[in-house]
Structure formats: C-alpha cells, structure tokens
Amino acid sequence: MIITIDDVEQKRKIKFSTFKKIAPFFKEHQLSISLSILGVLVSTGLGALLPLIFRELVDKAIPAKNNDLIFQIALIYLCILFLSVAVEFIQQLIVGFMGIEIVSNIKKKMLSHIFTLGIPFFDKYNTGKLISRIESDCEQLFMLFSSIGLQVLWAVLNILISFVVMFSINPKFAWLTTSIIPVFTLGSLLIFKKMRPMFRKERDIYAEITGFLSEYIKGIPTLRGLCNINWGIEKFKKINEQRWKYSAKIHAIRSAIWFFLMLTPNLIIAYILYESVGWVKQEAITIGTVWLFIQYISNSIQPLVMISEQIGEIQRSFGAADKIFDILDTPSEEGKLAKYETLSAFCKNIEFQNVSFHYKEGESVLKNISFEIKKGETIALVGPTGCGKTTLLSLLTRFYEPIEGRILIDGKDIKHLKKENLRSFMGLVLQDIYLFPGNALDNIRVFREDIEPARVIQSARDVMAYDFISKMPNQFYSDLAEDGGNLSFGERQLLSFARALCFSPELLILDEATSSIDPYTEMLIQKSLEQLRKNRTCIMVAHRLSTIAKADKIIVLKDGVIKEMGTHEELLNAKGVYSGFYYKQLGEQHNLSFKPEGELC
Ligand SMILES: Nc1ncnc2c1ncn2[C@@H]1O[C@H](COP(=O)(O)OP(=O)(O)OP(=O)(O)O)[C@@H](O)[C@H]1O
Ligand SMILES: [Mg+2]
C-alpha cells in the first residue's frame, strides 16, 4: 500500500457544512476564543498606533528639537511596541493550547469511533491511510485552529486599519499610493496558485517514499531470501532521486518568488518616496505622513502575501477536516434498529436460508446457501481457495451482511440481534492469527483483566499450548514479538486456540489456515482441536483430513455454491468432488498416486 494524499487533495473546496461540523469542537473554548480575538484586536490596534506616533516624532518633536518630547514619544513608542508584542505572545499561547486540546479531542473521538466500525470500513481504509488520517490530517487541522485562523484575522484587521487611517489622513495621496497594491496582490495570488500543484506533487512523492518504506521494510527478509534485495535498493533510490530533483526545482522557484516578494514592496516604497517629493515640496503632506504611509503600506503588503500563501494551506486544512469527518460520519458497526431481539442462550440450531453475498456488485461470492447446524454438531467447510469459506463465516459473525436470504439462530434472524449479543456466544479462530504486542497471557485473554491468569493457564494446558509457553523466558509473561514473529506457525495456532477456549464460547467458529507443519505439532493441533470441540457447536473451515472426517456434516463449497453435503462416509460413497479431494490428499499424505475422481483443490 502506498500512502497517497490524493484523497485529501481532491476535496479542496471550503464548504459551509464543514464549518458546521468543526464548530462543536470549539464549544467549550468560548473563553479562549474570545480572549484570542480580543488579543488580536488589541495587538493589531496597538501596532497600528505606532506609525501615528512615529509621525508625531518626525513632524513635531524632531523639527522643534524638543528633547523632552522626543524622549516621551520614544518611550510611548517602546511601551506600545512592548505591549503589542506581549499581548500577541499571550494570545498565541492561549490559541496554541486550545488547538492542542481540540486536535487531541478529535483524535480521541476518531480513535474510539474507529474501534466501533465494521469490517467493510477497514476494506476501504488501509492502515497507512488511517494513520495518515489520524496523524497528518489532524496536524493539518491543528495549524488551522492554532495559527492560520488568527493569522488571517490579524491580516484582515491590519489591512483594514491601515487603509482606514491612510484614507482618513489624505485620501488623494492614499489613492495614489495604494493603487499599486491590487496589482501586487493579484500577482502573488497567481504565483501561489501556480505553485500549489507543485507543492502537492512534492508531498505526493514524499508520501510515496513513506508508503514504500512502510510496505517494503517488512518484505526485506523475503527479498533477501530470494536474492533480490537490489531491487528494493534501486526502487528506493529512484523514488528518492525523483524527490530530490523535484524538491531542488521547487526550492529554486520558491527562492525566486521570495526574491519577487521581497523586492516588490521595496519598489512600491521607492515609488511612494518618488511621488511624495512633489507633494512635500508643495507642502500638501509632511515628511512624517510620508513615513506613516510607507509603514501602513508595508503593514498591508505583508498580510496580503501571507493570505495569498495561506489560501492553499486553508484549503488543505478543510480537505483534511472533510476526510476526518468522513470517518467520524461513518455509522458504527452496530447501527441502529428500532427494536432489538435478545438471545440469552443458544439452545437449538443455526440455519442458513438461501443466503447470497457479494463484495462487489456483479461479482457473486456466495449463491443461495442453505444448511443447518444443530447444537453440539461439528460442521466442516471444505472447498478450493477463494470459494467463499471465510466469507460464509464472516456472514455468521456479521462482519458482513447477506445480500439475500437470512441466517437464523434458534429461529431468530441474526440481523435483529445486537452484534455484541450475537458474538458473545462465539469463539473465533481466524485464518490470519493476529497477535498483539504484549505478553502471552494478555494475548490469550485479549487484555480482558477480568479473566483470571489461572483460567488462561488452564486454557493453554487444554489446547497443548502450555509446554511451549512455559519454556519461554518469562513463561506467560514473556513478550511476543511483533505479530508473533518469535513463534512458529503451529505455536501461533495453538495460542489462538487457547484464546478461543479461554472465552468458553458455545459456538466455535474456526477458520483453519493451511500450512505444512511437522507431525508432532500436527498431533498437538489435532488434540487441541478435540478439546476445543468438546461439548460445543463448531463450524470450521478445515483442511486436515482427520479433522474433516470426524465432522458430523461436511459442506463442500465450490464457486460459491454448495456442491455436496453429508457425512464423510456419505460423501465418499457419492464419489463426487469430496471423494476426489479426499483421495488426492490421502495420496499426497502417503505419497501414493491415487487418481482423484473429482477435483476440488
Ligand atoms: N474483503 C473483501 N473484499 C472483496 N473481495 C473479497 C474480500 N474478501 C474476499 N474476497 C473475495 O471473495 C472470494 C471468496 O473469498 P474467501 O476469503 O471467502 O475464500 P476462501 O474460500 O476462504 O479462500 P481460502 O481457502 O484461500 O481462505 C475470493 O474471490 C476473494 O478474492
Ligand atoms: Mg479463507
């Protein structure tokens, strides 16, 4: 998976609906917001006084050679300058703390919401994308909340105040000197607009590098094992070189822009000075007023450049907000029903009635599946890879919902039950065994502290996992490597059996992974499976002949339909798909050359 920010960039329009969604996060920060706005007003107001004070100095105190007045004005100037900076400092502290708290609240809300979402959501969002949503999109929002918002307010205020003062002092001279500003603003707006796709591409390349690293670092052992490590090195070099070249190009353009942005205001000032010569000569304005204009024009140009530059940032922040709310608006897995039924015990049976399912429209995975499991029975699901075995189990656990048909437990349609209620009867052993970073004990009880260690140890004993766990340096308190990397495949499977048993489920759902393991581990797994199945209903995807043969009913799936169903003997006698599969596997196990009559795998 390559992390791309394409989707953040797609939605770049600032929408009112996004404002409405962001607003509630500010509700409890009304005091901070009011203080910050007041801070901006005060610091901008104070800052705007400085050129006026300066004018007094130039026009009155200096020509009068009045040292006392010069000293007084300089002191006032300093005090106001200090006050303005101090207010700005406090306001930035307030707004920064507020931003940190809001973003941390959004992250908290996102994370807890993500935990409630269903499996289809995770089909859409891969880990990289989600991390990018939680981290970089939230950080982008932080910028909006903490700095950009007030910067824009500061900029607008500065421009407004500067213009009002200039036009009220000398409207004619104001017209003359400010007329050049729109041209400058338009120029910088255009430049930044042209630059934005470039910045975006730079970030895309950066995301490609991050994605490459997150994807391929895990694959290093495979690449090394297959003597193709150079491929990885070369590929990385290529992307990195591309980034380097592009960044260098952007750096050069950026420097050129800054040259323009630094030079132009000075040219404008030179123009004002040039124009003012005649005005001063005619005594239409004073030198102090010329200075005042120069300072106000500078005060207006700086915010204008900032706004032109920040537009992209603001749009990106709103894009990030949209993406964050896409997640927050995704309904939780439980959904809402007007009325739920409750299943307090599993007593009788499970029925699949004409169940059909697809992940994508038009690509049917399961077609018209009907069968029954009686309480206490073991059902084995067999079939070639991709025929829909895991999918069928996912419908029973309600990770996905049937498109047609229904699944009943004790006559109750499971879609009318709370998922929590339904799953409380189930013990799941999934095909991909996920082990959490942490010790063996917590991995077995899945961090449920109400499950006593004694029960965990007993479950491990029952499924033959005790031996290998007790040989680890800290036994049940030994830390497991990332995703169980320090355990063999067989050990991981035994651990997952212990996990299922620990929760004493009434219904065991087991998606057995195919893997060749040594005969001793095979024997251990067989024994532990026997333990797991004891006194409980079991529906399992099975690959081992011995397990399959012991099932009360075998369902043979192929191309999403049930091809055969019956006991081991019945299906062998039928000499169909199952018998072909059975003899083929038996032949492989004993290295004999049986000729299969039907083809399953
Ligand atoms: N989340 C998903 N989104 C889209 N298609 C999927 C998804 N999961 C599975 N499929 C597709 O559905 C079909 C059935 O997949 P399923 O995992 O149920 O097969 P399976 O019988 O369990 O295979 P295996 O024996 O290899 O585990 C396959 O074609 C697979 O590519
Ligand atoms: Mg499967």
Coordinates of N, CA and C in Angstrom, one line a residue, residues 291-387:
W291 N 6.2 58.9 5.9 CA 6.7 57.8 6.7 C 5.5 56.9 7.1
L292 N 4.5 57.6 7.6 CA 3.3 56.9 8.0 C 2.7 56.0 6.9
F293 N 2.7 56.6 5.7 CA 2.1 55.8 4.6 C 3.0 54.6 4.3
I294 N 4.4 54.9 4.3 CA 5.3 53.8 4.0 C 5.1 52.6 5.0
Q295 N 4.9 53.0 6.3 CA 4.7 51.9 7.2 C 3.4 51.2 7.1
Y296 N 2.3 52.0 6.8 CA 1.0 51.3 6.6 C 1.0 50.5 5.3
I297 N 1.6 50.9 4.3 CA 1.7 50.1 3.1 C 2.4 48.8 3.4
S298 N 3.5 48.9 4.1 CA 4.3 47.7 4.4 C 3.4 46.8 5.3
N299 N 2.7 47.4 6.2 CA 1.7 46.7 7.1 C 0.7 45.9 6.3
S300 N 0.3 46.5 5.2 CA -0.8 45.9 4.4 C -0.2 44.8 3.4
I301 N 1.0 45.1 2.9 CA 1.6 44.1 2.0 C 1.9 42.8 2.6
Q302 N 2.5 42.8 3.8 CA 2.9 41.6 4.5 C 1.7 40.7 4.7
P303 N 0.6 41.2 5.2 CA -0.6 40.3 5.4 C -1.1 39.8 4.1
L304 N -1.0 40.6 3.0 CA -1.5 40.2 1.7 C -0.7 39.0 1.2
V305 N 0.6 39.1 1.4 CA 1.4 38.0 0.9 C 1.1 36.7 1.8
M306 N 0.9 37.0 3.1 CA 0.6 35.8 3.9 C -0.8 35.2 3.5
I307 N -1.8 36.0 3.2 CA -3.1 35.4 2.8 C -2.9 34.6 1.5
S308 N -2.2 35.2 0.6 CA -2.0 34.5 -0.7 C -1.4 33.2 -0.5
E309 N -0.4 33.1 0.4 CA 0.3 31.9 0.6 C -0.5 30.9 1.4
Q310 N -1.3 31.5 2.4 CA -2.0 30.6 3.2 C -3.3 30.0 2.6
I311 N -3.8 30.5 1.5 CA -5.0 30.0 0.9 C -4.9 28.5 0.7
G312 N -3.8 28.1 0.1 CA -3.6 26.7 -0.1 C -3.7 25.9 1.2
E313 N -3.0 26.4 2.2 CA -3.0 25.8 3.5 C -4.4 25.7 4.1
I314 N -5.1 26.8 3.9 CA -6.5 26.8 4.5 C -7.4 25.7 3.7
Q315 N -7.2 25.7 2.4 CA -8.0 24.7 1.6 C -7.6 23.3 2.0
R316 N -6.3 23.1 2.2 CA -5.8 21.8 2.6 C -6.4 21.4 4.0
S317 N -6.5 22.4 4.9 CA -7.0 22.1 6.2 C -8.5 21.7 6.1
F318 N -9.2 22.4 5.2 CA -10.6 22.0 5.1 C -10.7 20.6 4.4
G319 N -9.8 20.3 3.5 CA -9.8 19.0 2.9 C -9.5 17.9 4.0
A320 N -8.6 18.2 4.9 CA -8.3 17.3 5.9 C -9.5 17.1 6.8
A321 N -10.1 18.2 7.1 CA -11.3 18.2 8.0 C -12.4 17.3 7.4
D322 N -12.6 17.5 6.0 CA -13.6 16.7 5.3 C -13.3 15.2 5.5
K323 N -12.0 14.8 5.3 CA -11.6 13.4 5.4 C -11.8 12.9 6.8
I324 N -11.5 13.8 7.8 CA -11.7 13.3 9.2 C -13.2 13.1 9.5
F325 N -14.0 14.0 9.0 CA -15.5 13.8 9.2 C -16.0 12.7 8.4
D326 N -15.4 12.3 7.3 CA -15.8 11.1 6.5 C -15.8 9.9 7.4
I327 N -14.7 9.9 8.2 CA -14.6 8.8 9.2 C -15.6 8.9 10.3
L328 N -15.6 10.1 10.9 CA -16.5 10.3 12.1 C -18.0 10.1 11.7
D329 N -18.3 10.4 10.4 CA -19.7 10.2 10.0 C -20.1 8.8 9.6
T330 N -19.1 7.9 9.5 CA -19.4 6.6 9.1 C -20.1 5.9 10.3
P331 N -21.3 5.4 10.0 CA -22.1 4.8 11.1 C -21.3 3.6 11.7
S332 N -21.5 3.5 13.0 CA -20.8 2.4 13.7 C -21.3 1.1 13.3
E333 N -20.6 0.0 13.5 CA -20.9 -1.3 13.1 C -22.3 -1.7 13.6
E334 N -22.6 -1.3 14.8 CA -23.8 -1.8 15.5 C -25.0 -1.3 14.8
G335 N -24.9 -0.1 14.2 CA -26.1 0.5 13.5 C -27.2 0.8 14.5
K336 N -28.4 1.1 14.0 CA -29.5 1.4 14.9 C -30.7 0.7 14.4
L337 N -31.3 -0.1 15.3 CA -32.6 -0.7 14.9 C -33.6 -0.2 15.9
A338 N -34.9 -0.1 15.4 CA -35.9 0.4 16.3 C -36.1 -0.6 17.5
K339 N -36.0 -1.9 17.2 CA -36.2 -2.8 18.3 C -35.2 -4.0 18.1
Y340 N -34.5 -4.3 19.1 CA -33.6 -5.5 19.0 C -34.2 -6.7 19.7
E341 N -33.9 -7.9 19.1 CA -34.3 -9.1 19.8 C -33.1 -9.5 20.7
T342 N -33.3 -10.3 21.7 CA -32.2 -10.7 22.5 C -32.1 -12.3 22.5
L343 N -30.9 -12.7 22.4 CA -30.6 -14.2 22.5 C -29.9 -14.4 23.9
S344 N -30.6 -15.1 24.8 CA -30.0 -15.3 26.1 C -29.2 -16.6 26.2
A345 N -29.6 -17.5 25.3 CA -28.8 -18.8 25.3 C -28.9 -19.4 23.9
F346 N -27.9 -20.1 23.5 CA -28.0 -20.8 22.2 C -28.5 -22.3 22.5
C347 N -29.7 -22.6 22.1 CA -30.3 -23.9 22.5 C -30.5 -24.9 21.4
K348 N -30.8 -24.4 20.2 CA -31.3 -25.4 19.2 C -30.4 -25.5 17.9
N349 N -30.4 -24.5 17.1 CA -29.7 -24.7 15.8 C -29.4 -23.3 15.2
I350 N -28.6 -23.5 14.1 CA -28.3 -22.3 13.3 C -28.7 -22.7 11.9
E351 N -29.4 -21.8 11.2 CA -29.9 -22.1 9.8 C -29.4 -21.0 8.9
F352 N -28.8 -21.4 7.8 CA -28.6 -20.5 6.7 C -29.7 -20.7 5.7
Q353 N -30.5 -19.7 5.3 CA -31.6 -19.9 4.4 C -31.4 -19.0 3.2
N354 N -31.1 -19.7 2.1 CA -30.9 -19.1 0.8 C -30.0 -17.8 0.8
V355 N -28.9 -18.0 1.4 CA -28.0 -16.8 1.6 C -27.2 -16.6 0.4
S356 N -27.2 -15.3 -0.1 CA -26.3 -14.9 -1.2 C -25.5 -13.7 -0.8
F357 N -24.3 -13.6 -1.3 CA -23.5 -12.4 -0.9 C -22.5 -12.1 -2.0
H358 N -22.2 -10.8 -2.1 CA -21.1 -10.3 -2.9 C -20.4 -9.1 -2.2
Y359 N -19.1 -9.0 -2.5 CA -18.4 -7.8 -2.0 C -18.6 -6.7 -3.0
K360 N -18.5 -7.0 -4.3 CA -18.7 -6.0 -5.3 C -19.9 -6.4 -6.2
E361 N -20.8 -5.5 -6.5 CA -21.9 -5.7 -7.4 C -21.5 -6.5 -8.6
G362 N -22.2 -7.5 -8.9 CA -22.0 -8.3 -10.1 C -20.9 -9.4 -9.9
E363 N -20.2 -9.4 -8.8 CA -19.2 -10.4 -8.5 C -19.6 -11.3 -7.4
S364 N -20.6 -12.2 -7.7 CA -21.2 -13.1 -6.7 C -20.1 -14.0 -6.0
V365 N -20.2 -14.0 -4.7 CA -19.2 -14.9 -3.9 C -20.0 -16.1 -3.4
L366 N -21.1 -15.9 -2.8 CA -21.9 -17.0 -2.3 C -23.3 -16.9 -2.9
K367 N -23.8 -18.1 -3.3 CA -25.1 -18.1 -4.0 C -26.0 -19.1 -3.4
N368 N -27.1 -18.6 -2.9 CA -28.2 -19.5 -2.4 C -27.7 -20.6 -1.5
I369 N -27.1 -20.2 -0.4 CA -26.5 -21.2 0.5 C -27.6 -21.5 1.6
S370 N -27.9 -22.8 1.7 CA -28.8 -23.2 2.8 C -28.3 -24.4 3.5
F371 N -28.2 -24.4 4.8 CA -27.9 -25.6 5.5 C -28.2 -25.3 7.0
E372 N -28.1 -26.4 7.8 CA -28.5 -26.3 9.2 C -27.4 -26.9 10.1
I373 N -27.1 -26.2 11.2 CA -26.2 -26.8 12.2 C -27.0 -27.0 13.5
K374 N -27.0 -28.3 14.0 CA -27.7 -28.5 15.2 C -26.8 -28.2 16.4
K375 N -27.3 -27.8 17.5 CA -26.4 -27.6 18.7 C -25.6 -28.8 19.0
G376 N -24.3 -28.7 19.2 CA -23.5 -29.8 19.5 C -22.8 -30.4 18.3
E377 N -23.3 -30.0 17.1 CA -22.7 -30.6 15.9 C -21.4 -29.9 15.5
T378 N -20.6 -30.7 14.7 CA -19.4 -30.0 14.1 C -19.6 -30.1 12.6
I379 N -19.5 -28.9 12.0 CA -19.7 -28.8 10.5 C -18.3 -28.5 10.0
A380 N -17.9 -29.2 9.0 CA -16.6 -28.8 8.3 C -16.9 -28.2 6.9
L381 N -16.3 -27.1 6.7 CA -16.5 -26.4 5.4 C -15.2 -26.7 4.6
V382 N -15.4 -27.3 3.4 CA -14.2 -27.6 2.6 C -14.4 -27.0 1.2
G383 N -13.4 -26.8 0.5 CA -13.5 -26.2 -0.8 C -12.2 -25.5 -1.3
P384 N -12.1 -25.3 -2.6 CA -10.8 -24.7 -3.1 C -10.7 -23.3 -2.6
T385 N -9.5 -22.8 -2.7 CA -9.2 -21.5 -2.2 C -10.0 -20.5 -3.0
G386 N -10.6 -19.5 -2.3 CA -11.4 -18.4 -2.9 C -12.8 -18.8 -3.2
C387 N -13.3 -20.0 -2.7 CA -14.6 -20.4 -3.0 C -15.7 -19.8 -2.1

